[in-house]
Amino acid sequence: MPEAVEKVTLQLTVNGKLHSLSVEPRVLLVELLREILDLTGTHVGCDTTYCGACTVLMNGAAVKSCTMFAVQAEGAEVLTVEGLEKDGELHPIQKAFGDSYGLQCGYCTPGLMISTLQLLSKNRKPNEKEMRKAIAGNTCRCTGYQNIFKAIQLAAKNMNGA
Amino acid sequence: MSPEADKKNWVGKSLPRKEENRLLRGRGKFSDDIKLREMLYLRFIRSPYAHAKIVSIDVSGAEALPGVVCALTGTEVAQQTQPFIEIGPDPFAKIKDYPLAVSKVRYQGEPLAAVVAESPALADDAAELVQVDYDPLDPVVDAENALTNKSILHEEAGTNLVWNGIFEYGDVEEAFRDAAYVVKVDHLHFHRFSSTPLENNVVIAQWNPKDERIYYQCNNSFPSFAIQFLAAHLGVHIDRIRVETSDIGGSFGIKITSYPQMAVCALASRKAGGRPVKWVETRSEHITSSAHGNERTFRDTRVALDKNGVITAITSRHIDDCGAYPRYEPLGCVIWSQVFPGVYRFKNARIDFSQAVTNKCPVGPNRGYSRMQHLWFLERVVDICAYELDIPADEMRLRNYIRPDEFPYTTPNGCVYDSGDYPKMMQLAKDLIGWDDWKTKQVIARKEGRLIGIGIGTTLDSGTNNFGQSQIVNPFLPYSGNSQGANCKLDIYGEVVVAVGSCPQGQGHETTAAQVVADVLNIHPDLITVRTGFDTERNVHTGFSGTYASQFAVSGLSAVHGAAQKLKAEMKRLAAFALETNEDDLEFGTGAQGPETRAKSTGKSINYWGLANLVNANSAALPPELYELTLNCRYIWRAPFKVPDTKKKYGSLTLTYAAQLHMAVVEVDCDTYIPRILDYVAVDDCGTVINPPIVEGQVYGATAHGIGAALMENCVYDAVGNMLTSTFSDYIPITAVNMPNVKYGHIETPSPHSYSGAKGMGEGGAAPIHTISAALQDALFASGIVIDDSFNNADSLFRALTAKEISQADKLVKVEKRV
Ligand code: FES
Ligand code: FES
């Protein structure tokens, strides 16, 4: 029988905005983002840390927010898809996904763009193998990945100012 | 007035998708993103058994938990509702299918109760407090076993045989009498898999007792079908059910069959006093209990061939496994016959088709629905005959393909293939893959002991189906033809707004619909708003509206085109009045004041605001003879079908036939037995292309589904009906590291059956499954292996290649030579 659970306080920055909250310890990071902060661009597609629809950037690293408790993000800087654009201008990765037809239903896209951001911030010219590996944890059921590969290459090119 | 020809500025162009703006910014609206005031959360209680009597259910513990609002059991549902409509005839028409199991459960994961609570977490907690006692029964997990009727799933039917029919055409006996070769194949098996869209099913239902209306926000992909089932089941007027969809995270047919869960959510909402109830399916629920693709076994196949390897007749017995409840079935028992001869010319055939229930997840129309199983069977038959007769696989196909000059081609069962050129597709595929080069490399590799195979798969994606074929499975069904609706209007300020009865899940309908209207009105697609998603209250749908069966480019866009032309005709009448000229003097375009209609003679023009104003806000200026104009034009497009001859099972069953020809080079690693794709080509022909990158993207997507299904994705049940692949970690959808680079090519044979020459596409006919089976066949035939299953992974190849007894091919295939 579940007992009344005591909430824990939590501070974290999401897309540049500081939040102080109190949540049940069992709340997952993805639940915090979607249900409490209403950032519904981050999605859920599985329950076994497989699909990466929930991928967000935490302190610069892509993490699967369905597999973390919100409290583990104490003090962290989190970036979600909503934080990619700047003053309404699309991030080069967003632009590249659009220009390359790198999405169909768009359910996987936020997670994929975050994984791409992690890749390109560490490796400005990824080769094919590195690129595939970087998104190995992101399932897309619609695109067959072909146009996602093109999008990542285009984003890399544009971010390198080539 | 006859409609003038469209400008061709936008149809055919690579227009960026309108959908992108919101989706890229994380501002899509998927069902789970919706939160309503006072919303409650529902969890299902599901059976751990594949087949069992329900002895008792005790929900009192769950109901006592603070924060739990109510619980619902199958017994309650049965008291309040009618069983779902059955599509099939007696005796299966007698079965009682409720959305929660009543007295027994028939597959692992079947829901039998639900709890509703203030939060998802509380609903989870409550579900664990529901006590159920079961009395296990004998499970039947194999369709052929099921047909022995030793353990019956549905007592009301008294049999596990859902449907049986003989499809016979031409003179089979004569063809076998005259045959130079007869090839017999003991069995072939097409496995169960599911396209598992990344977004699971989601339903939000509100049944407000005060106004007696049910409001759904959900991601069902065939809502007009769902409401027909729900209205009869819940006993409400169909107009009282509103279904709204917004962005949908893929469906591939799987989300067509979410109406049972929709029913439970509505009943739960009513019980909770009209508060909205949300159900978000978990991935495991999705894989165990939403819908799978049909599994099919092919028995006792006999093939007659002439001395040149031309197939003259095929006879076979097909047994389809539809899982525990027919639901959309037995439509699959006839839908395969849309592609009865595949891409081949043989005229004589007899297929004895049966469908059985088993203690597994019910099937649904999964991408390639019912046709891919049959097309895979035909491709296996063609390949097996080719290898046995020592005819190269490409040559074998060329000898048997329907020839380009034979289109439109009438199949033995009366279907009309609109257009095509299979030899040309083969040549293009060969060029793209470097056929001769690979053939040389293969010889060298073989000498090194490597197992490399090159395979071809030719397949069809039949689109825009004639629902009259349902009368072949049940002559009493009230369905025939096909239709789609669309609405095109000028709003009060002159905005062009389009609504379509389709229910897109990533296919870019907002974009392609805008392209079509842009050409009719000769304006930029950016000036056209296409409504997102589906809504019954837009009043554009017909009984067939939804997104399924590869048809939007034909049925959907024809409806959009018709609505736009209707609007344009009204605008012309208005403009002729306003500009004091005749209609022939008018042209459409964009001027200084936006989109407008101009009089060529005077150069005077009226913009869309002016036109809309006359009808909507300045109507005293309108002469009475123009009162009938609404600038709000609904158009229903109807496919020109007749009801098929149900006795002979003969007639036109689908309007367009897109074709796919894939080639793959596959190597089976001699140490690990892992099959690896070395090269892959997909050539597509879907007639005139509306938006090339959208088509190309869907070809890639269908290719990934097929490759995944061929090598990785399998719904595995053990002998007692436990589902062994109920998570993505076990089911393993294809990832970026497994997916090969695909070389894409296309040809266009315009369809004479659609206004634009387009053919429906998107399902892709599961070409990769046929192609990979063929490539493995090529790699392993010399080792005595005939590929008899559509699923092949390292494990199954290891077993086949290390089996010590007589070669499996000798047991499976027999050839009788009569020349
Ligand atoms: S939802 Fe997080 S990995 Fe699938
Ligand atoms: S675009 Fe649909 S899952 Fe990737």
PDB file of N, CA and C in Angstrom, chain A residues 1-2 26 34-35 40-41 43 45-48 50-51 81-82 85 88 90 94 97-98 101 103-105 107-108 113 128 132 135-136 139 141-147 149-150, chain B residues 14-17 24-27 30 32-33 35 65 121 125 195-196 198 248 252 282-284 505-506 693 697 700-701 704-705 713 729 732-736 739-742:
ATOM      1  N   MET A   1       0.855  -1.208   0.000  1.00  0.00           N
ATOM      2  CA  MET A   1       0.000   0.000   0.000  1.00  0.00           C
ATOM      3  C   MET A   1       0.878   1.240   0.000  1.00  0.00           C
ATOM      4  N   PRO A   2       0.777   2.073  -0.983  1.00  0.00           N
ATOM      5  CA  PRO A   2       1.662   3.236  -1.020  1.00  0.00           C
ATOM      6  C   PRO A   2       1.298   4.222   0.087  1.00  0.00           C
ATOM      7  N   ARG A  26       9.823   9.835  -6.776  1.00  0.00           N
ATOM      8  CA  ARG A  26       9.718   8.865  -7.869  1.00  0.00           C
ATOM      9  C   ARG A  26       9.491   9.532  -9.230  1.00  0.00           C
ATOM     10  N   ARG A  34       7.799  17.217 -18.917  1.00  0.00           N
ATOM     11  CA  ARG A  34       6.534  17.213 -19.668  1.00  0.00           C
ATOM     12  C   ARG A  34       5.342  17.638 -18.824  1.00  0.00           C
ATOM     13  N   GLU A  35       5.259  17.058 -17.634  1.00  0.00           N
ATOM     14  CA  GLU A  35       4.026  17.240 -16.857  1.00  0.00           C
ATOM     15  C   GLU A  35       4.080  18.463 -15.946  1.00  0.00           C
ATOM     16  N   THR A  40       6.515  19.798 -23.630  1.00  0.00           N
ATOM     17  CA  THR A  40       6.058  18.523 -24.190  1.00  0.00           C
ATOM     18  C   THR A  40       6.785  18.140 -25.486  1.00  0.00           C
ATOM     19  N   GLY A  41       7.808  18.908 -25.850  1.00  0.00           N
ATOM     20  CA  GLY A  41       8.585  18.542 -27.035  1.00  0.00           C
ATOM     21  C   GLY A  41       9.418  17.291 -26.810  1.00  0.00           C
ATOM     22  N   HIS A  43       9.694  13.528 -25.785  1.00  0.00           N
ATOM     23  CA  HIS A  43       8.666  12.486 -25.863  1.00  0.00           C
ATOM     24  C   HIS A  43       9.068  11.202 -25.147  1.00  0.00           C
ATOM     25  N   GLY A  45       8.810   6.971 -25.799  1.00  0.00           N
ATOM     26  CA  GLY A  45       8.448   5.954 -26.792  1.00  0.00           C
ATOM     27  C   GLY A  45       8.606   4.534 -26.296  1.00  0.00           C
ATOM     28  N   CYS A  46       9.238   4.356 -25.147  1.00  0.00           N
ATOM     29  CA  CYS A  46       9.435   2.982 -24.676  1.00  0.00           C
ATOM     30  C   CYS A  46       9.538   2.992 -23.168  1.00  0.00           C
ATOM     31  N   ASP A  47       9.762   1.800 -22.584  1.00  0.00           N
ATOM     32  CA  ASP A  47      10.000   1.798 -21.160  1.00  0.00           C
ATOM     33  C   ASP A  47      11.266   1.036 -20.813  1.00  0.00           C
ATOM     34  N   THR A  48      12.174   0.955 -21.779  1.00  0.00           N
ATOM     35  CA  THR A  48      13.399   0.204 -21.501  1.00  0.00           C
ATOM     36  C   THR A  48      14.658   0.941 -21.952  1.00  0.00           C
ATOM     37  N   TYR A  50      15.447   2.388 -24.608  1.00  0.00           N
ATOM     38  CA  TYR A  50      15.898   1.956 -25.931  1.00  0.00           C
ATOM     39  C   TYR A  50      15.780   3.070 -26.972  1.00  0.00           C
ATOM     40  N   CYS A  51      14.649   3.786 -26.952  1.00  0.00           N
ATOM     41  CA  CYS A  51      14.258   4.534 -28.152  1.00  0.00           C
ATOM     42  C   CYS A  51      14.807   5.951 -28.242  1.00  0.00           C
ATOM     43  N   VAL A  81      14.437  20.323 -26.578  1.00  0.00           N
ATOM     44  CA  VAL A  81      14.221  20.805 -27.951  1.00  0.00           C
ATOM     45  C   VAL A  81      13.701  22.240 -27.961  1.00  0.00           C
ATOM     46  N   GLU A  82      12.904  22.573 -26.965  1.00  0.00           N
ATOM     47  CA  GLU A  82      12.332  23.927 -26.940  1.00  0.00           C
ATOM     48  C   GLU A  82      13.414  24.991 -26.777  1.00  0.00           C
ATOM     49  N   GLU A  85      16.042  26.765 -30.426  1.00  0.00           N
ATOM     50  CA  GLU A  85      15.931  27.982 -31.246  1.00  0.00           C
ATOM     51  C   GLU A  85      16.368  29.202 -30.431  1.00  0.00           C
ATOM     52  N   GLY A  88      13.443  32.815 -31.917  1.00  0.00           N
ATOM     53  CA  GLY A  88      12.591  32.402 -33.037  1.00  0.00           C
ATOM     54  C   GLY A  88      13.367  31.834 -34.219  1.00  0.00           C
ATOM     55  N   LEU A  90      15.668  29.192 -36.042  1.00  0.00           N
ATOM     56  CA  LEU A  90      15.992  27.790 -35.836  1.00  0.00           C
ATOM     57  C   LEU A  90      17.492  27.596 -35.655  1.00  0.00           C
ATOM     58  N   GLN A  94      18.217  22.137 -36.346  1.00  0.00           N
ATOM     59  CA  GLN A  94      16.784  22.123 -36.689  1.00  0.00           C
ATOM     60  C   GLN A  94      16.596  22.406 -38.173  1.00  0.00           C
ATOM     61  N   PHE A  97      17.603  19.410 -40.294  1.00  0.00           N
ATOM     62  CA  PHE A  97      16.600  18.337 -40.291  1.00  0.00           C
ATOM     63  C   PHE A  97      15.443  18.692 -41.219  1.00  0.00           C
ATOM     64  N   GLY A  98      15.022  19.944 -41.198  1.00  0.00           N
ATOM     65  CA  GLY A  98      13.941  20.371 -42.083  1.00  0.00           C
ATOM     66  C   GLY A  98      14.365  20.318 -43.538  1.00  0.00           C
ATOM     67  N   TYR A 101      14.545  16.815 -45.100  1.00  0.00           N
ATOM     68  CA  TYR A 101      13.376  15.947 -44.903  1.00  0.00           C
ATOM     69  C   TYR A 101      13.724  14.846 -43.897  1.00  0.00           C
ATOM     70  N   LEU A 103      12.590  14.222 -41.108  1.00  0.00           N
ATOM     71  CA  LEU A 103      11.520  13.795 -40.204  1.00  0.00           C
ATOM     72  C   LEU A 103      10.257  13.521 -40.999  1.00  0.00           C
ATOM     73  N   GLN A 104       9.431  12.654 -40.444  1.00  0.00           N
ATOM     74  CA  GLN A 104       8.096  12.447 -41.015  1.00  0.00           C
ATOM     75  C   GLN A 104       7.068  12.762 -39.916  1.00  0.00           C
ATOM     76  N   CYS A 105       6.844  11.827 -38.985  1.00  0.00           N
ATOM     77  CA  CYS A 105       5.872  12.156 -37.938  1.00  0.00           C
ATOM     78  C   CYS A 105       6.454  13.148 -36.938  1.00  0.00           C
ATOM     79  N   TYR A 107       8.035  12.532 -34.172  1.00  0.00           N
ATOM     80  CA  TYR A 107       7.997  12.121 -32.761  1.00  0.00           C
ATOM     81  C   TYR A 107       9.402  11.877 -32.213  1.00  0.00           C
ATOM     82  N   CYS A 108      10.276  11.336 -33.069  1.00  0.00           N
ATOM     83  CA  CYS A 108      11.642  11.028 -32.647  1.00  0.00           C
ATOM     84  C   CYS A 108      12.551  12.242 -32.724  1.00  0.00           C
ATOM     85  N   MET A 113      17.665  15.348 -32.539  1.00  0.00           N
ATOM     86  CA  MET A 113      18.391  16.608 -32.693  1.00  0.00           C
ATOM     87  C   MET A 113      19.291  16.860 -31.488  1.00  0.00           C
ATOM     88  N   GLU A 128      31.033   8.596 -41.024  1.00  0.00           N
ATOM     89  CA  GLU A 128      29.741   7.901 -41.047  1.00  0.00           C
ATOM     90  C   GLU A 128      29.543   7.014 -39.821  1.00  0.00           C
ATOM     91  N   ARG A 132      26.558   7.338 -37.086  1.00  0.00           N
ATOM     92  CA  ARG A 132      25.590   6.270 -36.807  1.00  0.00           C
ATOM     93  C   ARG A 132      25.617   5.900 -35.327  1.00  0.00           C
ATOM     94  N   ILE A 135      23.747   8.205 -32.882  1.00  0.00           N
ATOM     95  CA  ILE A 135      22.280   8.149 -32.807  1.00  0.00           C
ATOM     96  C   ILE A 135      21.787   6.704 -32.689  1.00  0.00           C
ATOM     97  N   ALA A 136      22.684   5.814 -32.312  1.00  0.00           N
ATOM     98  CA  ALA A 136      22.295   4.404 -32.168  1.00  0.00           C
ATOM     99  C   ALA A 136      21.199   4.243 -31.113  1.00  0.00           C
ATOM    100  N   THR A 139      15.657   5.687 -31.786  1.00  0.00           N
ATOM    101  CA  THR A 139      14.878   4.957 -32.783  1.00  0.00           C
ATOM    102  C   THR A 139      14.020   5.920 -33.584  1.00  0.00           C
ATOM    103  N   ARG A 141      11.006   5.348 -36.450  1.00  0.00           N
ATOM    104  CA  ARG A 141      10.223   4.329 -37.151  1.00  0.00           C
ATOM    105  C   ARG A 141       9.778   4.786 -38.532  1.00  0.00           C
ATOM    106  N   CYS A 142       9.933   6.073 -38.846  1.00  0.00           N
ATOM    107  CA  CYS A 142       9.366   6.563 -40.110  1.00  0.00           C
ATOM    108  C   CYS A 142      10.375   6.714 -41.235  1.00  0.00           C
ATOM    109  N   THR A 143      11.558   7.206 -40.928  1.00  0.00           N
ATOM    110  CA  THR A 143      12.421   7.718 -41.999  1.00  0.00           C
ATOM    111  C   THR A 143      13.415   6.712 -42.552  1.00  0.00           C
ATOM    112  N   GLY A 144      13.604   5.591 -41.871  1.00  0.00           N
ATOM    113  CA  GLY A 144      14.656   4.677 -42.314  1.00  0.00           C
ATOM    114  C   GLY A 144      16.034   5.299 -42.190  1.00  0.00           C
ATOM    115  N   TYR A 145      16.149   6.385 -41.440  1.00  0.00           N
ATOM    116  CA  TYR A 145      17.409   7.044 -41.068  1.00  0.00           C
ATOM    117  C   TYR A 145      18.153   7.734 -42.208  1.00  0.00           C
ATOM    118  N   GLN A 146      17.813   7.408 -43.453  1.00  0.00           N
ATOM    119  CA  GLN A 146      18.617   7.930 -44.573  1.00  0.00           C
ATOM    120  C   GLN A 146      18.693   9.453 -44.538  1.00  0.00           C
ATOM    121  N   ASN A 147      17.521  10.089 -44.420  1.00  0.00           N
ATOM    122  CA  ASN A 147      17.514  11.547 -44.444  1.00  0.00           C
ATOM    123  C   ASN A 147      18.012  12.144 -43.131  1.00  0.00           C
ATOM    124  N   PHE A 149      20.689  10.882 -41.649  1.00  0.00           N
ATOM    125  CA  PHE A 149      22.132  10.945 -41.920  1.00  0.00           C
ATOM    126  C   PHE A 149      22.457  12.211 -42.718  1.00  0.00           C
ATOM    127  N   LYS A 150      21.626  12.474 -43.726  1.00  0.00           N
ATOM    128  CA  LYS A 150      21.871  13.670 -44.543  1.00  0.00           C
ATOM    129  C   LYS A 150      21.752  14.922 -43.681  1.00  0.00           C
TER     130      LYS A 150
ATOM    131  N   SER B  14       9.605  19.827 -55.095  1.00  0.00           N
ATOM    132  CA  SER B  14      10.124  19.442 -53.777  1.00  0.00           C
ATOM    133  C   SER B  14       9.862  20.572 -52.782  1.00  0.00           C
ATOM    134  N   LEU B  15       8.617  20.777 -52.475  1.00  0.00           N
ATOM    135  CA  LEU B  15       8.262  21.849 -51.546  1.00  0.00           C
ATOM    136  C   LEU B  15       8.585  21.409 -50.111  1.00  0.00           C
ATOM    137  N   PRO B  16       9.265  22.270 -49.335  1.00  0.00           N
ATOM    138  CA  PRO B  16       9.509  21.911 -47.924  1.00  0.00           C
ATOM    139  C   PRO B  16       8.176  21.680 -47.203  1.00  0.00           C
ATOM    140  N   ARG B  17       8.196  20.817 -46.217  1.00  0.00           N
ATOM    141  CA  ARG B  17       6.932  20.442 -45.588  1.00  0.00           C
ATOM    142  C   ARG B  17       6.413  21.534 -44.647  1.00  0.00           C
ATOM    143  N   LEU B  24       9.763  20.744 -35.623  1.00  0.00           N
ATOM    144  CA  LEU B  24      11.179  20.990 -35.332  1.00  0.00           C
ATOM    145  C   LEU B  24      11.368  21.797 -34.051  1.00  0.00           C
ATOM    146  N   ARG B  25      10.384  22.594 -33.718  1.00  0.00           N
ATOM    147  CA  ARG B  25      10.507  23.434 -32.532  1.00  0.00           C
ATOM    148  C   ARG B  25      10.005  22.750 -31.263  1.00  0.00           C
ATOM    149  N   GLY B  26       9.591  21.489 -31.398  1.00  0.00           N
ATOM    150  CA  GLY B  26       9.040  20.809 -30.226  1.00  0.00           C
ATOM    151  C   GLY B  26       7.649  21.311 -29.886  1.00  0.00           C
ATOM    152  N   ARG B  27       6.970  21.856 -30.893  1.00  0.00           N
ATOM    153  CA  ARG B  27       5.635  22.389 -30.645  1.00  0.00           C
ATOM    154  C   ARG B  27       4.547  21.574 -31.316  1.00  0.00           C
ATOM    155  N   PHE B  30       0.974  16.228 -29.876  1.00  0.00           N
ATOM    156  CA  PHE B  30       0.663  14.802 -29.864  1.00  0.00           C
ATOM    157  C   PHE B  30      -0.337  14.552 -28.731  1.00  0.00           C
ATOM    158  N   ASP B  32      -0.557  12.739 -26.153  1.00  0.00           N
ATOM    159  CA  ASP B  32      -0.103  12.718 -24.760  1.00  0.00           C
ATOM    160  C   ASP B  32       0.292  14.119 -24.271  1.00  0.00           C
ATOM    161  N   ASP B  33       0.410  15.062 -25.190  1.00  0.00           N
ATOM    162  CA  ASP B  33       0.755  16.429 -24.770  1.00  0.00           C
ATOM    163  C   ASP B  33      -0.466  17.174 -24.244  1.00  0.00           C
ATOM    164  N   LYS B  35      -3.520  18.095 -21.913  1.00  0.00           N
ATOM    165  CA  LYS B  35      -3.927  17.978 -20.505  1.00  0.00           C
ATOM    166  C   LYS B  35      -5.238  18.718 -20.372  1.00  0.00           C
ATOM    167  N   LEU B  65      -8.125   2.709  -2.405  1.00  0.00           N
ATOM    168  CA  LEU B  65      -6.906   3.529  -2.369  1.00  0.00           C
ATOM    169  C   LEU B  65      -7.265   5.006  -2.565  1.00  0.00           C
ATOM    170  N   ALA B 121       0.611   7.753 -11.613  1.00  0.00           N
ATOM    171  CA  ALA B 121       1.303   6.930 -10.624  1.00  0.00           C
ATOM    172  C   ALA B 121       0.301   6.235  -9.710  1.00  0.00           C
ATOM    173  N   ASP B 125      -0.359   2.240  -9.076  1.00  0.00           N
ATOM    174  CA  ASP B 125      -0.439   1.613  -7.758  1.00  0.00           C
ATOM    175  C   ASP B 125      -1.743   0.832  -7.613  1.00  0.00           C
ATOM    176  N   SER B 195       4.859  -2.960 -36.970  1.00  0.00           N
ATOM    177  CA  SER B 195       5.642  -1.773 -37.324  1.00  0.00           C
ATOM    178  C   SER B 195       5.844  -0.820 -36.149  1.00  0.00           C
ATOM    179  N   THR B 196       5.224  -1.110 -35.036  1.00  0.00           N
ATOM    180  CA  THR B 196       5.468  -0.395 -33.779  1.00  0.00           C
ATOM    181  C   THR B 196       5.823   1.088 -33.935  1.00  0.00           C
ATOM    182  N   LEU B 198       6.567   4.888 -33.157  1.00  0.00           N
ATOM    183  CA  LEU B 198       7.329   5.329 -31.981  1.00  0.00           C
ATOM    184  C   LEU B 198       6.423   5.902 -30.893  1.00  0.00           C
ATOM    185  N   ILE B 248       0.286  12.841 -35.056  1.00  0.00           N
ATOM    186  CA  ILE B 248       0.328  11.422 -34.682  1.00  0.00           C
ATOM    187  C   ILE B 248       1.729  10.897 -34.962  1.00  0.00           C
ATOM    188  N   PHE B 252       1.242   3.341 -39.249  1.00  0.00           N
ATOM    189  CA  PHE B 252       1.513   2.198 -40.135  1.00  0.00           C
ATOM    190  C   PHE B 252       0.389   1.170 -40.067  1.00  0.00           C
ATOM    191  N   THR B 282       1.797   1.905 -22.597  1.00  0.00           N
ATOM    192  CA  THR B 282       3.249   1.723 -22.462  1.00  0.00           C
ATOM    193  C   THR B 282       3.738   0.923 -23.672  1.00  0.00           C
ATOM    194  N   ARG B 283       5.045   0.917 -23.870  1.00  0.00           N
ATOM    195  CA  ARG B 283       5.581   0.161 -25.005  1.00  0.00           C
ATOM    196  C   ARG B 283       5.276  -1.328 -24.867  1.00  0.00           C
ATOM    197  N   SER B 284       5.389  -1.851 -23.663  1.00  0.00           N
ATOM    198  CA  SER B 284       5.119  -3.292 -23.495  1.00  0.00           C
ATOM    199  C   SER B 284       3.656  -3.596 -23.784  1.00  0.00           C
ATOM    200  N   GLN B 505      -0.041  10.800 -40.296  1.00  0.00           N
ATOM    201  CA  GLN B 505       0.861  10.417 -39.198  1.00  0.00           C
ATOM    202  C   GLN B 505       2.293  10.630 -39.635  1.00  0.00           C
ATOM    203  N   GLY B 506       2.517  11.692 -40.402  1.00  0.00           N
ATOM    204  CA  GLY B 506       3.880  11.958 -40.846  1.00  0.00           C
ATOM    205  C   GLY B 506       4.033  11.950 -42.356  1.00  0.00           C
ATOM    206  N   PRO B 693      10.716  14.479 -52.493  1.00  0.00           N
ATOM    207  CA  PRO B 693      11.372  14.040 -51.259  1.00  0.00           C
ATOM    208  C   PRO B 693      10.417  13.372 -50.273  1.00  0.00           C
ATOM    209  N   GLY B 697      11.253   9.734 -48.974  1.00  0.00           N
ATOM    210  CA  GLY B 697      11.316   9.488 -47.531  1.00  0.00           C
ATOM    211  C   GLY B 697      10.464   8.294 -47.127  1.00  0.00           C
ATOM    212  N   TYR B 700      12.180   5.083 -48.106  1.00  0.00           N
ATOM    213  CA  TYR B 700      13.209   4.720 -47.117  1.00  0.00           C
ATOM    214  C   TYR B 700      12.574   4.131 -45.858  1.00  0.00           C
ATOM    215  N   GLY B 701      11.493   4.763 -45.429  1.00  0.00           N
ATOM    216  CA  GLY B 701      10.846   4.292 -44.199  1.00  0.00           C
ATOM    217  C   GLY B 701      10.318   2.881 -44.349  1.00  0.00           C
ATOM    218  N   ALA B 704      13.168   0.450 -44.328  1.00  0.00           N
ATOM    219  CA  ALA B 704      13.673   0.147 -42.981  1.00  0.00           C
ATOM    220  C   ALA B 704      12.745  -0.830 -42.262  1.00  0.00           C
ATOM    221  N   HIS B 705      11.439  -0.620 -42.406  1.00  0.00           N
ATOM    222  CA  HIS B 705      10.515  -1.565 -41.764  1.00  0.00           C
ATOM    223  C   HIS B 705      10.714  -2.971 -42.304  1.00  0.00           C
ATOM    224  N   GLU B 713      13.098  -8.100 -36.401  1.00  0.00           N
ATOM    225  CA  GLU B 713      11.856  -7.876 -35.669  1.00  0.00           C
ATOM    226  C   GLU B 713      10.923  -9.076 -35.794  1.00  0.00           C
ATOM    227  N   SER B 729      13.777  -3.801 -26.143  1.00  0.00           N
ATOM    228  CA  SER B 729      15.074  -4.450 -25.976  1.00  0.00           C
ATOM    229  C   SER B 729      15.037  -5.893 -26.458  1.00  0.00           C
ATOM    230  N   ILE B 732      13.469  -5.311 -30.649  1.00  0.00           N
ATOM    231  CA  ILE B 732      14.593  -4.716 -31.386  1.00  0.00           C
ATOM    232  C   ILE B 732      14.220  -4.075 -32.719  1.00  0.00           C
ATOM    233  N   PRO B 733      13.559  -2.936 -32.678  1.00  0.00           N
ATOM    234  CA  PRO B 733      13.340  -2.208 -33.935  1.00  0.00           C
ATOM    235  C   PRO B 733      14.673  -1.759 -34.534  1.00  0.00           C
ATOM    236  N   ILE B 734      14.708  -1.707 -35.821  1.00  0.00           N
ATOM    237  CA  ILE B 734      15.958  -1.420 -36.524  1.00  0.00           C
ATOM    238  C   ILE B 734      16.500  -0.042 -36.128  1.00  0.00           C
ATOM    239  N   THR B 735      17.812   0.038 -35.950  1.00  0.00           N
ATOM    240  CA  THR B 735      18.440   1.290 -35.510  1.00  0.00           C
ATOM    241  C   THR B 735      19.353   1.839 -36.610  1.00  0.00           C
ATOM    242  N   ALA B 736      19.931   2.990 -36.318  1.00  0.00           N
ATOM    243  CA  ALA B 736      20.819   3.647 -37.284  1.00  0.00           C
ATOM    244  C   ALA B 736      22.077   2.825 -37.549  1.00  0.00           C
ATOM    245  N   MET B 739      20.884  -0.124 -40.146  1.00  0.00           N
ATOM    246  CA  MET B 739      20.238   0.243 -41.401  1.00  0.00           C
ATOM    247  C   MET B 739      21.294   0.550 -42.453  1.00  0.00           C
ATOM    248  N   PRO B 740      21.284  -0.182 -43.574  1.00  0.00           N
ATOM    249  CA  PRO B 740      22.286   0.103 -44.610  1.00  0.00           C
ATOM    250  C   PRO B 740      21.961   1.403 -45.336  1.00  0.00           C
ATOM    251  N   ASN B 741      22.930   1.913 -46.056  1.00  0.00           N
ATOM    252  CA  ASN B 741      22.635   3.022 -46.966  1.00  0.00           C
ATOM    253  C   ASN B 741      21.822   2.464 -48.121  1.00  0.00           C
ATOM    254  N   VAL B 742      20.778   3.185 -48.480  1.00  0.00           N
ATOM    255  CA  VAL B 742      19.884   2.716 -49.535  1.00  0.00           C
ATOM    256  C   VAL B 742      20.094   3.587 -50.767  1.00  0.00           C
TER     257      VAL B 742
END
